[in-house]
PDB file of C-alpha atoms in Angstrom:
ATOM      1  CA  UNK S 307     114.024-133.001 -24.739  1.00  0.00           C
ATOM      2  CA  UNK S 308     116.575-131.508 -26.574  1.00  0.00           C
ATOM      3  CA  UNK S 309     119.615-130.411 -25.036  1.00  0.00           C
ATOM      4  CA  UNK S 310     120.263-126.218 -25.090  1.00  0.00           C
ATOM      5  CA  UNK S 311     123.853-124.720 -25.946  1.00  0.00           C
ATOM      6  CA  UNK S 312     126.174-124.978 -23.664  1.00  0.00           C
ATOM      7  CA  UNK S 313     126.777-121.712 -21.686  1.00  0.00           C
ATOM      8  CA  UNK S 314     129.341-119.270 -22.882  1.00  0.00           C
ATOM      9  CA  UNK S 315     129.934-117.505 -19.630  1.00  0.00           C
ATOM     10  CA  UNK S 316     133.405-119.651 -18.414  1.00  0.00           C
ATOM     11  CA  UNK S 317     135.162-118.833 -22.321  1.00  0.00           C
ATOM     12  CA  UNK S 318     134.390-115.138 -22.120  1.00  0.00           C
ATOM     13  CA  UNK S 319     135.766-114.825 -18.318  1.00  0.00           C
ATOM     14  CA  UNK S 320     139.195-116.649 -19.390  1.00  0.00           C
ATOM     15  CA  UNK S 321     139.558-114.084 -22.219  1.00  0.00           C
ATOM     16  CA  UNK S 322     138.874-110.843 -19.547  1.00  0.00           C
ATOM     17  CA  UNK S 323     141.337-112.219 -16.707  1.00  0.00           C
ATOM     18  CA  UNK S 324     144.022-112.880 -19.849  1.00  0.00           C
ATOM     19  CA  UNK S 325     143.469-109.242 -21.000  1.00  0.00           C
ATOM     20  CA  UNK S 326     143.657-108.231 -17.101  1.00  0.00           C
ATOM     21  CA  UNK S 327     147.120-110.096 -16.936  1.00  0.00           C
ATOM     22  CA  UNK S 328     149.012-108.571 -19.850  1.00  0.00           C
ATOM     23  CA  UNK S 329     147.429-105.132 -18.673  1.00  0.00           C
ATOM     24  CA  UNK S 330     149.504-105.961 -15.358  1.00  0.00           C
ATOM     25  CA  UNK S 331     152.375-107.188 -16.820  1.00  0.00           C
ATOM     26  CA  UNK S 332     152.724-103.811 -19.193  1.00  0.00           C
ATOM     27  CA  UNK S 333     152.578-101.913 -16.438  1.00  0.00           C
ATOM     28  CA  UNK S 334     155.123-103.284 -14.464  1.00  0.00           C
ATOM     29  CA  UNK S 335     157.336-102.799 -17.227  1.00  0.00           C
ATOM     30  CA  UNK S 336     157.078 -99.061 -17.388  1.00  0.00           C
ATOM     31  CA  UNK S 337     157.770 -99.142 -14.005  1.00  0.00           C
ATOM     32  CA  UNK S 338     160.962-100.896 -14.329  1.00  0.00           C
ATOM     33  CA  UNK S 339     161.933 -98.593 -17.349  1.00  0.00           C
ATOM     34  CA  UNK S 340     161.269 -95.039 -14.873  1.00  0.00           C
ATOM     35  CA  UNK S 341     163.037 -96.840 -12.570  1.00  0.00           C
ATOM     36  CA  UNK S 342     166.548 -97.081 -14.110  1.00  0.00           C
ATOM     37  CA  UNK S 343     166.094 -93.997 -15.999  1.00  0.00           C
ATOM     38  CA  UNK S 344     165.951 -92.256 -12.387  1.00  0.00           C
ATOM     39  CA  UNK S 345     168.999 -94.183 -11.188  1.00  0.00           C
ATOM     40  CA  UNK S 346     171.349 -93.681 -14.285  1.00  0.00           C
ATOM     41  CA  UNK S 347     170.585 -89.582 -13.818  1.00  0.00           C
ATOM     42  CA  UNK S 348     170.800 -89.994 -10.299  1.00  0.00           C
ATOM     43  CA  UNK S 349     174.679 -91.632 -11.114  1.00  0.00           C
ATOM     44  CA  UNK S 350     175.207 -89.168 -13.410  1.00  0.00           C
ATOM     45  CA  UNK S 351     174.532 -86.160 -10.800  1.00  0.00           C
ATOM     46  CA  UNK S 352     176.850 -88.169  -8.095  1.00  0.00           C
ATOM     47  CA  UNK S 353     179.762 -88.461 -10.535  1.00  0.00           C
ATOM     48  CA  UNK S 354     179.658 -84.894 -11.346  1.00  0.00           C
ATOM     49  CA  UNK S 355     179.333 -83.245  -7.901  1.00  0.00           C
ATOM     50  CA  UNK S 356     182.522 -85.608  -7.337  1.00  0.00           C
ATOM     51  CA  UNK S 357     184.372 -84.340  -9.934  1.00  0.00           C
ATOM     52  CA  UNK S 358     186.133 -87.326 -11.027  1.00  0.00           C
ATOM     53  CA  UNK S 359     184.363 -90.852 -12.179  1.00  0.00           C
ATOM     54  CA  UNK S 360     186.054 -92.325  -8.935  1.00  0.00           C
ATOM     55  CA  UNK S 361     184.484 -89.609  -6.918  1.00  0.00           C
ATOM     56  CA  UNK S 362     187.871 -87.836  -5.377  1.00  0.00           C
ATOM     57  CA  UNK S 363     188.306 -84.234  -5.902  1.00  0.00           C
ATOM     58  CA  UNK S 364     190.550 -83.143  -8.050  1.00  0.00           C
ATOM     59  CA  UNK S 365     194.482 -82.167  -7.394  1.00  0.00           C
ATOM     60  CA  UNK S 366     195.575 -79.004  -6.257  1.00  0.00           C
ATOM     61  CA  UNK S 367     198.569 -77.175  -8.390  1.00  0.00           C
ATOM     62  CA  UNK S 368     201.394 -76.081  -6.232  1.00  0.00           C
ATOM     63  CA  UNK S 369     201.673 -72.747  -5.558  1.00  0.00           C
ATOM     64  CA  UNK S 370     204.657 -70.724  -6.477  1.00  0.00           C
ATOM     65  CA  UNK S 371     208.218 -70.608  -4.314  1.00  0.00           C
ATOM     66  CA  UNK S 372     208.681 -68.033  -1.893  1.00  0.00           C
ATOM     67  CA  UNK S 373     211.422 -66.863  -0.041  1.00  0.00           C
ATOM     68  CA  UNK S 374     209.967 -67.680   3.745  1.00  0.00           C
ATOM     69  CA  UNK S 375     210.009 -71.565   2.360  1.00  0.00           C
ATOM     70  CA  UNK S 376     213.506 -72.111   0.774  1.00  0.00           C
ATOM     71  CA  UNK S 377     217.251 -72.143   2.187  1.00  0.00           C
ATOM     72  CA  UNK S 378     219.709 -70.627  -0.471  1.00  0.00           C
ATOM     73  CA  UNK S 379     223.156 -72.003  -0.238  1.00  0.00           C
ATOM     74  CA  UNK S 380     226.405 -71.096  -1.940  1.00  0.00           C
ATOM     75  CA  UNK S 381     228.409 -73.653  -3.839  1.00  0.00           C
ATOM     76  CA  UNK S 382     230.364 -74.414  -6.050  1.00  0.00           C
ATOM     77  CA  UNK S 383     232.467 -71.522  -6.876  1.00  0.00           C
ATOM     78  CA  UNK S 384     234.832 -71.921  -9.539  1.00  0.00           C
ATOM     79  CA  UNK S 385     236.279 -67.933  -9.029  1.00  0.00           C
ATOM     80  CA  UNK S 386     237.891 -66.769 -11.488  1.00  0.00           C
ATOM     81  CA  UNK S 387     241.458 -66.080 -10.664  1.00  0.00           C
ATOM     82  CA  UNK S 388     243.125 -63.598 -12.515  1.00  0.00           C
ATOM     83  CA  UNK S 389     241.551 -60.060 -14.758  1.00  0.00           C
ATOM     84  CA  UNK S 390     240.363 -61.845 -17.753  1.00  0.00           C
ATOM     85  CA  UNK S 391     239.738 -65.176 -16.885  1.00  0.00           C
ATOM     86  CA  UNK S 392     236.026 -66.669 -16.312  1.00  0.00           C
ATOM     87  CA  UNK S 393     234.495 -67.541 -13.094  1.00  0.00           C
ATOM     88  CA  UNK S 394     231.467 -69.375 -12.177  1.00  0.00           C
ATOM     89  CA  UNK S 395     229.306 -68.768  -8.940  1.00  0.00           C
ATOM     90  CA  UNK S 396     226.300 -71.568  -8.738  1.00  0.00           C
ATOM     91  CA  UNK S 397     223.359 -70.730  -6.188  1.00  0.00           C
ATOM     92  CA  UNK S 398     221.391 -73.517  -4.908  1.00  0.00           C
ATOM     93  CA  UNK S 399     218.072 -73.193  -2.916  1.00  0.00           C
ATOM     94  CA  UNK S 400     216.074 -76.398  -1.111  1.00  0.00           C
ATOM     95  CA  UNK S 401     212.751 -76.406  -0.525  1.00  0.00           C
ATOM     96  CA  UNK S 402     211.853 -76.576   3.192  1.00  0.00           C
ATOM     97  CA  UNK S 403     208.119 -76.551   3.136  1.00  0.00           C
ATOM     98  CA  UNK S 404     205.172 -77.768   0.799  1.00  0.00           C
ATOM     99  CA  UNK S 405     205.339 -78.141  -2.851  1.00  0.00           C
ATOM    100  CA  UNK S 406     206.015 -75.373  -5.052  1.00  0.00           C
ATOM    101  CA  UNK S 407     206.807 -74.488  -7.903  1.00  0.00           C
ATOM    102  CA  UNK S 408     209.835 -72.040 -10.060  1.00  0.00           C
ATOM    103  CA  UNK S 409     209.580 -71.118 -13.662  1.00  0.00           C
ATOM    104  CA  UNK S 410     212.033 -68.446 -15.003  1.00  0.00           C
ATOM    105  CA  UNK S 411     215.025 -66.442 -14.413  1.00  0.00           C
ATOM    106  CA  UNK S 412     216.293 -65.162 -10.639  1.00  0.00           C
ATOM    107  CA  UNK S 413     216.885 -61.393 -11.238  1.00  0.00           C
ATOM    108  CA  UNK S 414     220.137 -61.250  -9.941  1.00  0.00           C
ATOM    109  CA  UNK S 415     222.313 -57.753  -8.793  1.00  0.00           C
ATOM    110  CA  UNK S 416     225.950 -57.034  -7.907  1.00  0.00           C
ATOM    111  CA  UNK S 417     226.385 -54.256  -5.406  1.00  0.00           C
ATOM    112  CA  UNK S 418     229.245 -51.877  -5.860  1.00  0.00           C
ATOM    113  CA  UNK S 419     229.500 -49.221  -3.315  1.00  0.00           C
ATOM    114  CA  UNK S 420     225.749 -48.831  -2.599  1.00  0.00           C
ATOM    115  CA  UNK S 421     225.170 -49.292  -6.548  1.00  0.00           C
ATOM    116  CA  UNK S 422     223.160 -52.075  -7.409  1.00  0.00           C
ATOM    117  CA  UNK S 423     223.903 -53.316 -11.401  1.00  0.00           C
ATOM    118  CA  UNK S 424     221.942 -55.594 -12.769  1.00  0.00           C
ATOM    119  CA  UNK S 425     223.026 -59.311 -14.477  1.00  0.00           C
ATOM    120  CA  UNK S 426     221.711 -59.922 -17.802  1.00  0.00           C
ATOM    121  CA  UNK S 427     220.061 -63.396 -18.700  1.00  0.00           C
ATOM    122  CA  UNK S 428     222.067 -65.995 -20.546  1.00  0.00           C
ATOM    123  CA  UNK S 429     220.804 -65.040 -24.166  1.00  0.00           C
ATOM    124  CA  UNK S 430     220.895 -69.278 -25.020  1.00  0.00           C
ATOM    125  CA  UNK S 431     219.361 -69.926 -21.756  1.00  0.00           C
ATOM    126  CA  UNK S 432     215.311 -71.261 -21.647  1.00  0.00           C
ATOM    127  CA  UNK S 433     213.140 -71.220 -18.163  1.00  0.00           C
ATOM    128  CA  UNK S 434     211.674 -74.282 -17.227  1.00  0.00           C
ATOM    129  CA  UNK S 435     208.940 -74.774 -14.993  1.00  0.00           C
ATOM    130  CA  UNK S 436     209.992 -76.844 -11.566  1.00  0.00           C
ATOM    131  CA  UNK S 437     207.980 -78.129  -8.988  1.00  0.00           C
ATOM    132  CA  UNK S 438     210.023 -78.546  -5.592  1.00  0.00           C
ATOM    133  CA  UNK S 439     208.635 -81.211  -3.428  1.00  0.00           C
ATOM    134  CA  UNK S 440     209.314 -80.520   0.330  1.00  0.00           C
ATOM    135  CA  UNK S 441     213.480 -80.832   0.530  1.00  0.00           C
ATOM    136  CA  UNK S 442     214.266 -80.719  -3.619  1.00  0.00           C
ATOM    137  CA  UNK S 443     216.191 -78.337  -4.802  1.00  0.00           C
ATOM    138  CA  UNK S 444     217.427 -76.162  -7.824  1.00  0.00           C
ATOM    139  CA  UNK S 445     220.076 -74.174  -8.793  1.00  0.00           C
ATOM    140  CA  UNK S 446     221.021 -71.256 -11.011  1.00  0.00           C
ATOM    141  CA  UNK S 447     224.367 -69.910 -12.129  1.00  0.00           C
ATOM    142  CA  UNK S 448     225.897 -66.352 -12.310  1.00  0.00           C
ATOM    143  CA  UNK S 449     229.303 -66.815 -14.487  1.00  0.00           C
ATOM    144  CA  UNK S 450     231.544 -63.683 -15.287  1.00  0.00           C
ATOM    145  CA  UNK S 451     234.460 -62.105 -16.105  1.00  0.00           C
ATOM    146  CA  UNK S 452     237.041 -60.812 -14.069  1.00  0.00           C
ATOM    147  CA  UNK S 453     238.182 -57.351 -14.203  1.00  0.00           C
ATOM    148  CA  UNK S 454     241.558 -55.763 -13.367  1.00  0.00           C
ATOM    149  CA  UNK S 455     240.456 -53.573 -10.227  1.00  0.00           C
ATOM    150  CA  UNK S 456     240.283 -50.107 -11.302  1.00  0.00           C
ATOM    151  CA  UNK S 457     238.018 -47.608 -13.179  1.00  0.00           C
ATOM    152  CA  UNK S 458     236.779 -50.406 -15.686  1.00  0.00           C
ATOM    153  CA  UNK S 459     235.478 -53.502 -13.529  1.00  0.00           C
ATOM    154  CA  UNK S 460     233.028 -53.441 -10.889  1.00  0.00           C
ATOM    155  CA  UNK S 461     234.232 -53.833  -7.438  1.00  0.00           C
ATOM    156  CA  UNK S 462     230.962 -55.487  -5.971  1.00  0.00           C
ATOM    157  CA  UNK S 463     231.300 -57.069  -2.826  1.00  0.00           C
ATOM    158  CA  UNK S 464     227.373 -58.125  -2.527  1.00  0.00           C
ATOM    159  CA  UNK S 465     225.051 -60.122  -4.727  1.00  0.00           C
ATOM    160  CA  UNK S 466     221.284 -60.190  -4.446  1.00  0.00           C
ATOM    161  CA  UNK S 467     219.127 -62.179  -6.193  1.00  0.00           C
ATOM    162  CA  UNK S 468     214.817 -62.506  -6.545  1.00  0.00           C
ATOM    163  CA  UNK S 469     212.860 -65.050  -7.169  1.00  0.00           C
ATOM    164  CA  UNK S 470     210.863 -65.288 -10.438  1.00  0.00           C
ATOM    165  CA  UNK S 471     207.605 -63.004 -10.086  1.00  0.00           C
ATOM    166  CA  UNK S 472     209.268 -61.540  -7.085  1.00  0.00           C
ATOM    167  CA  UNK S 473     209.485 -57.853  -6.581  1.00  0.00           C
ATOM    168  CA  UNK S 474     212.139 -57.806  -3.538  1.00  0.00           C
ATOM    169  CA  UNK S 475     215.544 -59.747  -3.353  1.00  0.00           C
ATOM    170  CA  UNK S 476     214.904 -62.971  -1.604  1.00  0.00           C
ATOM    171  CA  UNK S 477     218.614 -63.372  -0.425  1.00  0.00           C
ATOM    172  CA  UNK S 478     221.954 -61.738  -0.863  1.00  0.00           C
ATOM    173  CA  UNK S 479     225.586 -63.136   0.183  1.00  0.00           C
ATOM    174  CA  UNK S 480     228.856 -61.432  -0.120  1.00  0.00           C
ATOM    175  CA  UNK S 481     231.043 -61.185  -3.345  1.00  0.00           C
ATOM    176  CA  UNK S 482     234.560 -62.269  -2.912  1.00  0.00           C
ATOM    177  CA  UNK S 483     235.354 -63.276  -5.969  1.00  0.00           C
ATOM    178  CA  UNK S 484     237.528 -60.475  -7.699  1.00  0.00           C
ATOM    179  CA  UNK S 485     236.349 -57.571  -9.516  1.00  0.00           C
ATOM    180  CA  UNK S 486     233.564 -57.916 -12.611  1.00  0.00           C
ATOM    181  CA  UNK S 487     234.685 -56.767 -15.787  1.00  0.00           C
ATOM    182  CA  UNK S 488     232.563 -54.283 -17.637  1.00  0.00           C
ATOM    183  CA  UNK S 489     230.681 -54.695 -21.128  1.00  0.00           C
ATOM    184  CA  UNK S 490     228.167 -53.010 -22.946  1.00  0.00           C
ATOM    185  CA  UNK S 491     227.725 -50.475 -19.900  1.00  0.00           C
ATOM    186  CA  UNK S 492     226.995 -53.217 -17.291  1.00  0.00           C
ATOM    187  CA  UNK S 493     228.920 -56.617 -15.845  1.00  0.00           C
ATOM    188  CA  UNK S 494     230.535 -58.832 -18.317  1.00  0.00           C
ATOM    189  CA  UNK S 495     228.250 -61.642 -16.579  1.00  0.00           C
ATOM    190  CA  UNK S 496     225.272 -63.624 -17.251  1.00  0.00           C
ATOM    191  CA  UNK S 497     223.076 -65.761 -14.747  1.00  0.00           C
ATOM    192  CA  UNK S 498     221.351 -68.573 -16.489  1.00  0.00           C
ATOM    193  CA  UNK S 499     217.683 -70.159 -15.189  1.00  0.00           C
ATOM    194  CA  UNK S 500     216.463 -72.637 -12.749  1.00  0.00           C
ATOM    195  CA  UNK S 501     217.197 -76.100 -12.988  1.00  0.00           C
ATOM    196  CA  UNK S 502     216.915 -78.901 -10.985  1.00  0.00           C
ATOM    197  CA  UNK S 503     220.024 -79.372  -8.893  1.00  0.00           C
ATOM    198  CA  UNK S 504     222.192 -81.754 -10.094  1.00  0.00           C
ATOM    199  CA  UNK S 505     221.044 -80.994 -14.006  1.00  0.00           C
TER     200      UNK S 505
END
């Protein structure tokens, strides 16, 4: 008897469980692929809501220097001590509360019987902007001339000044430092910005 072909059955059930195996192994792929897509957009989304790539919000600017947070001092006073000489009257403030911050001119005013005159800026003078942590401190500085006391010089015996962006004067001390000479119509005296003490 002659022997029949051997049965194909076993070849074509290797060749369906190989097809069946790289079917699988596809598949997990993909899966791995959606995977880290959804984790790199869910990174993304945390590191925006943070703000910052470390995740801490951002800083918060100081807010501007008001008179209820600051102690204004005199000092020094170079007065000037004859009509025509040139005196120099330095204001410092200290900052008793949280940071804050100065940027321009104090508007400051001599008082001469009731009369309030105005100080112009130092025309070579340039604002700065200053941040005061709690306890620094800046300065400004009114220099003038005296006057011979009559008709022609102011007799103030007050200053005022405001702060930058203020519309009231913050703090005022007595003037005892001669009579201002007159020019132009007002003081023959300039104030100069805010620096940091010391400057």
């Amino acid at each position: 008897m002659r022997s029949g072909p051997l049965p194909r059955t076993k070849g074509r059930t290797s060749l369906a469980a190989l097809t069946a195996l790289g079917a699988l192994a596809a598949a997990l792929l993909l899966t791995g692929c959606d995977s880290g897509g959804t984790s790199g957009a869910d990174g993304g989304t945390s590191a925006a809501a943070g703000g910052t790539d470390d995740g801490q919000a951002p800083a918060t600017a100081a807010h501007p220097c008001t008179a209820e947070a600051l102690d204004s001092q005199l000092g020094p006073v170079n007065a000037a001590p004859a009509a025509g000489d040139t005196g120099s009257v330095t204001v410092t403030i200290t900052n008793t509360g949280a940071d804050c911050t100065l940027e321009g001119f104090p508007e400051v005013r001599l008082t001469a019987a009731g009369a309030a005159v105005p100080v112009p800026r130092h025309p070579a003078a340039r604002a700065q902007p200053l941040t005061l942590a709690g306890q620094g401190a800046a300065s400004f500085t009114l220099t003038y001339v005296r006057g011979a006391e009559g008709r022609d010089s102011i007799a103030a015996d007050t200053a005022a000044y405001t702060l930058p962006g203020g519309s009231a004067p913050a703090f005022d001390f007595p003037w005892s430092y001669g009579a201002v000479a007159r020019k132009d119509g007002g003081p023959a005296a300039t104030v100069s910005a805010f620096q940091a003490a010391g400057d």
